[in-house]
Amino acid sequence: MALLAGVGLSAAFEPLAWRWALLPALVGFFLLLRRQPVRRSILIGTCFGAGFMFTHQVWMRAIGPDAYIAISLLETSFFAVLGGCLAWTGRLRGWPLWWATLWVAVETWRTQWPFGGMPWGRLSFAVMDTSTSGWLPWIGTTGVSLLLALAAASGAWLLSRAGSALAARRRHARPIHEAPSAPLSASRPLRLPVLTLALAAAPLIAVFLPPGAPASSVGDTVDLAAIQGEVPGDGTDVLLDHRRITRTLSEQTIALAGQADRPDLVVWPENSTAIDPFANSDVHALITTAVDTIGVPVLVGTMVDGPTEGSVLNQGIVWEAESGAGDRYTKRHPVPYGEFIPYREQLPFTATFGQLRLIQRDMMSGTRIRPLEVQTASGSLRISDAICFDVGYDEGGYAQLRQGVDLLVVQTSNAMFVHTAQIRQQFEISRVRAAEAGKFLVVASMNGVSGIIGPDGAVLQQAPTLHTTILRADVPRLYGVPPAARVGPALTWVSLGLALVGLLLGATTYRRRQPDPQLRTVEPSRKVGAR
């Protein structure tokens, strides 16, 4: 049953997007853990995590079966720990609150560790097109995950109390010649205090009744264009003919210059160049020609040689007409064993092991937390950029939002995953970020999914995959800092703190209810001749 509950939770995410399955799957998982010992709860958590992660991240097979199995087993282990922690705190008063904070604590833990963590599978990434998404600009992704976990735990509490009450009624409804199995006071769960019921039902009600959107001032309109590239062959290998990809993006930008009205900003995807344009004159010329021809800034996704030998930077560079490369953002979260190899020096076999041999240089992490400054015909534009998997993490985006942002941009390649559900899942996360920030968001992908998303997460335009496409839209600047940028990080720390307190309290109660090994239960002696 735990395995099926995990699969059910996975079904709430793309590509199935059965949003209605999220709460029932969580409630079922919590019910399975009620009154279970720690060891059995670890097994239940393992089965739940395996059902969830082995289906939710099945797209990792595009890298290789070894990578798929390794990452799925790693992520499953977090749910094994979660199962044990939930059992540890299951007898505390108000256990739904402790369980919700523990869920968020483990979700935060696996998002950050090891080697930068893996954000896929956060509960808040499955709420678009539901009423719950209305909470995103107020409490952020962590807050929404906390709300959903609290609603599920409260639902499990209500169902367990209702089950206990029904069982008590059945016991007292037995024929008169049968002795009741419990005293009459066992029927008291039916008469729960109104305040207790209200507190338990409040998270469930809140999930379906979010507040209205935060107020924000509207500024002038910005004309945006995003170009989706086209990868040669089956679309999965950007290195197959990377010069052709750069040339295609350059040609599409020059075609935009031939239109009567030119956009204020053009966005190219991640890996628009696979080699350093400052070290290769041909690639540099392709970019410069395109930018000078259109005469407006172009946000170019490019690979740049790192500051140390054997390193590389994945950057979004604002390329200005005539002046050339300007402000730039460096990807904060390179993918371990995909874009860099941890402990490369200590693991010499990685040079020849599987597809790791293709990673000749390690990608270094960026540290920028300021928005990009872009000078357009309509004035200065402040952009919060995210490159590929960066969109799944909170800290970089929140830091930029708190400094004032006019527009969100996601530059991604996703070429390796174009035939899998990963591109749909990442696009959904981009929708979550737009709704959370209350800003328009532009996604420029190498061959899918590219799109323009509204401040409520609605998809305004979307490009077909595996085709060169130009998306263009006039979007207004929306000023103001969303509450989520401040409340989200605070809720993360509050959840971590409460989870730790719950574990400490659980340790005392769990040890107190263990039987004393010095005591022995003595069975009453039977009378001679007793039957």
XYZ file of C-alpha atoms in Angstrom:
531
model
C 0.000 0.000 0.000
C 2.870 2.385 0.712
C 4.342 1.610 -2.698
C 1.001 2.408 -4.355
C 0.697 5.630 -2.340
C 4.102 6.707 -3.647
C 3.076 5.983 -7.220
C -0.122 7.936 -6.585
C 1.855 10.962 -5.429
C 3.994 10.749 -8.569
C 0.806 10.788 -10.667
C 0.019 14.269 -9.303
C 3.041 15.625 -11.209
C 3.646 15.842 -14.935
C 3.179 14.072 -17.297
C -0.100 12.732 -15.833
C -0.774 15.839 -13.703
C -3.577 14.168 -11.708
C -3.594 16.964 -9.150
C -6.461 15.374 -7.231
C -4.196 12.423 -6.344
C -1.782 14.455 -4.229
C -3.723 14.740 -0.981
C -5.174 11.184 -1.026
C -1.698 9.739 -1.610
C -0.238 11.731 1.301
C -3.158 10.950 3.596
C -2.788 7.254 2.794
C 0.937 7.364 3.546
C 0.339 9.054 6.896
C -2.416 6.619 7.834
C -0.126 3.680 7.129
C 2.386 5.074 9.612
C -0.030 5.599 12.516
C 0.931 3.620 15.622
C 3.726 1.799 13.817
C 7.120 1.113 15.429
C 10.157 2.866 14.030
C 11.628 -0.130 12.208
C 8.412 -0.906 10.378
C 7.920 2.792 9.591
C 11.350 2.916 7.967
C 10.255 0.078 5.692
C 6.966 1.829 4.926
C 8.841 5.048 4.136
C 11.230 3.145 1.881
C 8.379 1.589 -0.094
C 6.614 4.945 -0.393
C 9.795 6.702 -1.534
C 10.574 3.984 -4.076
C 7.082 4.186 -5.541
C 7.386 7.968 -5.774
C 10.937 8.504 -6.963
C 11.372 5.538 -9.303
C 8.362 6.788 -11.284
C 8.739 10.554 -10.892
C 12.368 10.545 -12.060
C 12.111 7.839 -14.682
C 13.380 10.404 -17.203
C 16.858 9.925 -15.722
C 17.088 6.827 -17.925
C 17.976 9.232 -20.739
C 21.376 9.601 -19.063
C 21.703 5.888 -18.383
C 20.202 3.116 -16.247
C 23.038 3.444 -13.736
C 22.281 7.131 -13.161
C 18.535 6.436 -12.929
C 18.926 3.688 -10.337
C 21.522 5.605 -8.319
C 19.543 8.856 -8.017
C 16.269 7.007 -7.341
C 17.832 4.927 -4.566
C 19.419 8.030 -3.058
C 16.140 9.938 -3.031
C 14.282 6.890 -1.678
C 16.632 6.809 1.316
C 15.352 10.230 2.416
C 11.827 8.844 2.678
C 13.130 5.910 4.699
C 14.531 8.410 7.209
C 11.271 10.360 7.071
C 9.258 7.238 7.908
C 11.351 6.598 10.999
C 11.106 10.230 12.122
C 7.318 10.252 11.729
C 7.021 7.126 13.871
C 9.355 8.710 16.436
C 6.971 11.666 16.850
C 3.685 9.877 16.189
C 2.557 9.808 19.837
C 3.119 13.490 20.519
C 0.171 15.772 21.070
C -0.573 17.654 17.886
C 1.366 15.140 15.826
C -0.021 16.455 12.479
C 1.990 19.663 13.019
C 5.177 17.763 13.826
C 4.678 15.503 10.802
C 4.131 18.438 8.453
C 7.316 20.172 9.627
C 9.249 16.921 9.346
C 8.056 16.495 5.771
C 9.284 19.993 4.905
C 12.558 19.442 6.767
C 13.324 16.287 4.784
C 12.184 17.974 1.565
C 14.588 20.844 2.277
C 17.374 18.423 3.210
C 17.211 16.425 -0.004
C 16.901 19.657 -2.024
C 20.270 20.843 -0.715
C 22.305 17.682 -0.093
C 24.428 15.949 -1.287
C 26.403 17.950 -3.851
C 23.706 20.621 -4.107
C 20.729 18.268 -3.760
C 17.801 17.446 -6.038
C 14.695 19.698 -5.931
C 12.443 17.510 -8.093
C 9.334 16.154 -6.351
C 8.573 19.031 -3.965
C 4.849 19.063 -3.185
C 4.491 22.692 -4.248
C 5.605 21.815 -7.776
C 2.332 19.956 -8.357
C -0.216 22.668 -7.534
C -0.596 24.601 -10.771
C -4.144 24.741 -12.156
C -5.483 24.183 -8.628
C -6.801 26.599 -6.019
C -3.729 25.913 -3.862
C -1.511 27.806 -6.309
C -3.088 31.025 -4.981
C -0.947 30.621 -1.849
C 2.346 30.695 -3.791
C 2.890 34.492 -3.861
C 2.113 34.674 -0.130
C 4.025 31.789 1.457
C 6.270 30.503 -1.348
C 7.073 26.954 -2.353
C 8.139 25.883 1.147
C 4.975 27.321 2.645
C 2.757 25.538 0.133
C 4.523 22.230 0.789
C 4.027 22.815 4.520
C 0.336 23.599 4.012
C -0.246 20.492 1.905
C 1.617 18.239 4.352
C -0.323 19.735 7.280
C -3.626 19.277 5.438
C -2.786 15.629 4.692
C -1.689 14.928 8.271
C -4.845 16.619 9.614
C -6.946 14.548 7.235
C -5.218 11.397 8.487
C -5.922 12.468 12.079
C -9.618 13.035 11.359
C -9.943 9.683 9.579
C -8.142 7.822 12.362
C -10.352 9.422 15.025
C -13.449 8.646 12.990
C -12.301 5.042 12.632
C -11.717 4.761 16.373
C -15.157 6.202 17.083
C -16.903 3.776 14.733
C -15.029 0.851 16.236
C -16.074 1.955 19.718
C -19.700 2.164 18.661
C -19.600 -1.309 17.199
C -18.199 -2.684 20.452
C -21.007 -1.136 22.474
C -23.652 -2.224 19.987
C -23.003 -5.956 20.661
C -25.766 -8.211 22.053
C -26.418 -7.937 25.791
C -24.905 -11.338 26.555
C -21.563 -10.223 25.102
C -19.395 -8.224 27.398
C -18.184 -4.945 25.902
C -14.505 -4.975 24.944
C -14.002 -1.446 26.270
C -15.678 0.756 28.857
C -18.408 3.138 27.794
C -15.994 6.064 27.885
C -14.351 4.653 24.745
C -17.088 6.320 22.703
C -15.787 9.762 23.646
C -13.895 10.286 20.345
C -17.286 11.017 18.793
C -17.616 14.091 20.979
C -14.512 15.975 19.948
C -14.344 19.602 21.051
C -15.414 22.044 18.372
C -12.081 23.889 18.627
C -10.131 20.670 17.999
C -12.209 19.882 14.924
C -11.804 23.439 13.640
C -8.019 23.322 14.048
C -7.851 19.969 12.260
C -10.095 21.097 9.407
C -8.459 24.519 8.937
C -5.505 23.325 6.767
C -7.868 21.290 4.585
C -10.106 24.312 4.097
C -7.134 26.625 3.452
C -5.882 24.385 0.639
C -9.060 25.117 -1.310
C -9.627 28.730 -0.208
C -6.461 30.757 -0.893
C -6.287 34.534 -0.477
C -6.361 36.904 -3.405
C -3.219 37.904 -5.277
C -0.942 40.499 -3.624
C -1.242 44.024 -4.951
C 1.458 45.179 -7.380
C 1.907 48.336 -9.416
C 1.958 48.097 -13.202
C 4.593 49.869 -15.257
C 5.238 50.310 -18.961
C 5.144 47.457 -21.469
C 8.203 45.504 -22.613
C 8.313 43.800 -26.015
C 10.002 40.420 -25.500
C 11.151 37.748 -27.950
C 12.367 34.251 -27.049
C 13.975 32.002 -29.642
C 13.782 28.233 -29.354
C 16.662 26.553 -31.105
C 16.652 23.268 -32.944
C 19.195 20.538 -32.181
C 20.302 18.465 -35.202
C 19.624 14.733 -35.347
C 17.119 13.348 -32.856
C 17.402 16.519 -30.780
C 19.260 15.055 -27.798
C 22.895 16.000 -28.472
C 23.808 19.695 -28.491
C 27.435 18.840 -29.193
C 26.619 16.971 -32.407
C 26.742 20.208 -34.440
C 26.910 23.047 -31.938
C 28.077 25.606 -34.520
C 24.908 25.005 -36.504
C 22.837 25.698 -33.380
C 24.563 29.058 -32.837
C 24.174 29.891 -36.511
C 20.437 29.080 -36.418
C 19.873 31.331 -33.407
C 21.844 34.104 -35.091
C 19.799 33.789 -38.303
C 16.499 33.871 -36.409
C 17.600 37.006 -34.566
C 18.554 38.710 -37.832
C 15.126 37.738 -39.211
C 13.543 39.563 -36.264
C 15.520 42.654 -37.248
C 13.712 42.659 -40.582
C 10.337 43.173 -38.940
C 8.746 46.597 -38.772
C 8.962 46.807 -34.991
C 11.867 45.333 -33.131
C 11.578 43.817 -29.651
C 13.134 45.399 -26.584
C 14.938 42.188 -25.595
C 15.732 38.836 -27.229
C 16.379 35.734 -25.126
C 18.452 32.791 -26.371
C 18.457 29.420 -24.602
C 21.130 27.767 -22.496
C 23.974 26.264 -24.556
C 23.458 28.732 -27.390
C 27.192 28.260 -27.740
C 28.957 25.111 -26.578
C 32.374 26.774 -26.719
C 33.710 29.999 -25.263
C 32.758 32.877 -27.637
C 35.641 34.935 -26.245
C 38.105 32.235 -27.281
C 36.551 31.402 -30.682
C 36.377 34.193 -33.230
C 33.780 32.466 -35.457
C 31.251 32.038 -32.652
C 31.937 35.554 -31.398
C 31.286 36.906 -34.880
C 27.951 35.052 -35.172
C 26.699 36.567 -31.919
C 28.023 40.062 -32.615
C 26.574 40.175 -36.116
C 23.130 39.137 -34.902
C 23.094 41.619 -32.000
C 24.416 44.529 -34.040
C 21.907 43.813 -36.809
C 18.854 43.794 -34.537
C 20.225 46.643 -32.414
C 18.708 45.476 -29.102
C 20.160 43.503 -26.187
C 20.256 39.708 -26.503
C 20.531 37.460 -23.449
C 22.853 34.735 -24.724
C 23.292 31.369 -22.980
C 26.902 30.368 -23.420
C 29.726 28.235 -22.075
C 32.749 30.239 -20.947
C 36.156 28.944 -19.880
C 36.480 29.009 -16.099
C 39.086 30.858 -14.046
C 41.034 27.668 -13.375
C 42.342 25.040 -15.740
C 39.807 22.309 -16.425
C 36.786 24.398 -15.339
C 33.878 25.936 -17.236
C 31.100 28.432 -16.488
C 27.494 28.202 -17.707
C 26.428 31.807 -18.168
C 23.662 34.051 -19.380
C 25.355 37.107 -20.881
C 23.642 40.372 -21.808
C 25.090 41.110 -25.244
C 24.647 44.753 -26.217
C 24.749 46.198 -29.710
C 28.142 47.787 -30.476
C 29.474 47.473 -26.900
C 29.371 43.643 -26.816
C 29.191 41.417 -23.724
C 27.997 43.105 -20.558
C 26.254 41.936 -17.388
C 26.178 38.195 -16.815
C 24.670 35.509 -14.588
C 26.422 32.212 -13.818
C 24.448 29.038 -13.137
C 24.282 28.464 -9.369
C 23.441 24.748 -9.343
C 25.442 22.613 -11.782
C 24.277 18.997 -11.880
C 26.611 16.587 -10.006
C 27.904 13.772 -12.214
C 26.196 15.560 -15.111
C 28.063 18.874 -15.288
C 30.778 18.274 -12.731
C 32.271 15.254 -10.964
C 32.596 15.549 -7.165
C 35.875 14.205 -5.820
C 37.304 13.880 -9.314
C 40.839 13.724 -7.951
C 39.939 11.026 -5.426
C 38.005 8.932 -7.974
C 40.367 8.468 -10.914
C 38.172 5.775 -12.493
C 35.596 8.441 -13.478
C 37.727 9.294 -16.497
C 36.690 6.022 -18.146
C 33.459 5.059 -16.314
C 30.282 5.115 -18.419
C 29.130 8.516 -19.621
C 31.225 10.239 -16.959
C 34.086 10.060 -19.412
C 32.251 12.739 -21.446
C 32.629 15.280 -18.596
C 36.113 16.505 -19.307
C 35.769 19.761 -17.361
C 33.977 20.597 -14.115
C 31.342 23.322 -14.165
C 31.810 25.859 -11.379
C 28.912 27.318 -9.383
C 27.899 30.946 -9.626
C 27.244 33.134 -6.610
C 25.392 36.107 -8.062
C 22.248 37.174 -6.221
C 21.656 40.518 -7.989
C 19.268 40.892 -10.932
C 20.718 41.474 -14.371
C 20.623 45.084 -15.552
C 19.528 45.461 -19.183
C 19.278 48.793 -20.963
C 16.393 48.721 -23.433
C 14.652 51.308 -25.578
C 11.916 51.537 -22.938
C 14.384 52.031 -20.080
C 16.371 49.929 -17.662
C 15.054 46.389 -17.149
C 15.885 44.278 -14.088
C 15.839 40.541 -14.843
C 15.989 37.545 -12.529
C 17.736 34.855 -14.554
C 17.772 31.112 -13.842
C 19.609 28.522 -15.916
C 18.024 25.075 -16.233
C 17.898 23.299 -12.845
C 18.363 26.649 -11.040
C 14.618 27.129 -11.395
C 13.993 24.354 -8.856
C 15.905 26.094 -6.037
C 14.656 28.933 -3.851
C 17.589 30.911 -2.541
C 18.922 32.536 -5.738
C 15.517 33.600 -7.029
C 14.342 34.914 -3.652
C 17.513 36.958 -3.227
C 16.986 38.606 -6.613
C 13.271 39.214 -5.995
C 13.998 41.020 -2.731
C 16.111 43.557 -4.642
C 13.355 44.349 -7.130
C 12.759 42.510 -10.384
C 10.712 43.430 -13.476
C 10.805 40.099 -15.279
C 11.822 36.452 -14.797
C 13.805 34.490 -17.382
C 14.633 30.783 -17.529
C 17.312 29.720 -20.006
C 17.471 25.979 -20.492
C 18.672 23.345 -22.918
C 16.967 20.092 -21.853
C 18.080 18.585 -25.154
C 19.073 15.298 -23.528
C 15.580 14.964 -22.003
C 13.460 16.212 -24.894
C 11.809 12.811 -25.391
C 11.000 12.391 -21.681
C 8.641 13.906 -19.104
C 11.447 16.006 -17.627
C 10.795 18.929 -19.969
C 7.139 19.027 -18.879
C 8.073 18.856 -15.211
C 10.599 21.680 -15.532
C 8.113 23.847 -17.406
C 5.623 23.301 -14.566
C 8.256 24.452 -12.075
C 8.724 27.586 -14.198
C 4.964 28.192 -13.943
C 5.220 27.845 -10.166
C 8.024 30.430 -10.075
C 5.977 32.903 -12.136
C 2.975 32.544 -9.806
C 5.196 32.766 -6.742
C 6.871 35.974 -7.911
C 3.752 37.512 -9.458
C 5.812 38.389 -12.539
C 5.805 37.482 -16.216
C 8.298 34.743 -17.028
C 9.981 33.818 -20.311
C 11.384 30.320 -20.916
C 13.854 29.938 -23.779
C 14.745 26.283 -24.375
C 16.982 24.654 -26.920
C 14.208 22.492 -28.349
C 11.428 22.478 -25.736
C 9.543 23.494 -23.729
C 9.755 27.249 -24.456
C 6.965 29.596 -23.467
C 5.745 32.874 -22.031
C 3.977 32.590 -18.681
C 1.746 35.105 -16.928
C 2.058 36.314 -13.315
C -0.604 33.808 -12.228
C 1.232 30.873 -13.835
C -1.027 30.739 -16.882
C 0.688 29.736 -20.146
C 0.272 32.604 -22.613
C 2.395 31.141 -25.426
C 4.128 27.812 -25.890
C 6.392 26.567 -28.675
C 6.167 23.071 -30.157
C 9.126 20.876 -29.274
C 11.915 20.076 -31.736
C 11.174 23.091 -33.941
C 12.852 26.467 -34.293
C 10.282 28.968 -33.045
C 10.163 32.653 -32.169
C 7.830 33.612 -29.335
C 6.977 37.261 -28.904
C 4.742 39.171 -26.522
C 4.215 42.597 -24.962
C 4.293 42.196 -21.183
C 3.906 44.923 -18.556
C 6.444 45.427 -15.816
C 4.998 44.419 -12.457
C 6.695 46.186 -9.567
C 6.856 45.123 -5.960
C 8.406 42.359 -3.872
C 6.112 39.345 -3.351
C 5.588 38.303 0.295
C 6.866 34.825 -0.631
C 10.398 36.184 -1.093
C 10.534 36.939 2.631
C 7.997 34.542 4.122
C 9.297 31.487 2.222
C 12.812 31.480 3.757
C 11.373 32.214 7.205
C 8.996 29.250 6.966
C 11.908 27.045 5.953
C 13.805 27.875 9.130
C 10.673 27.633 11.287
C 9.927 24.184 9.846
C 13.477 22.999 10.445
C 13.398 24.295 14.012
C 10.036 22.723 14.825
C 11.108 19.438 13.243
C 14.159 19.350 15.510
C 12.041 20.142 18.580
C 9.604 17.399 17.581
C 12.387 14.858 17.289
C 13.740 15.797 20.723
C 10.292 15.522 22.297
C 9.679 12.294 20.438
C 12.893 10.851 21.834
C 11.692 11.343 25.399
C 8.199 9.965 24.855
C 9.366 7.078 22.690
C 11.896 5.956 25.293
C 9.402 6.397 28.104
C 6.909 4.009 26.541
C 9.438 1.223 26.017
C 8.913 -1.772 28.366
C 11.308 -2.036 31.318
C 13.548 -5.063 30.686
C 13.721 -5.614 34.462
C 10.002 -6.270 34.640
C 8.514 -9.569 33.596
C 4.890 -10.272 32.926
C 3.708 -13.152 35.128
C 0.732 -15.083 33.829
C -1.888 -16.035 36.468
C -1.769 -19.703 37.399
C -4.633 -21.855 36.251
C -6.750 -23.829 38.685
C -6.451 -27.569 38.598
C -8.967 -29.036 36.240
C -9.747 -25.767 34.540
C -10.834 -26.018 30.941
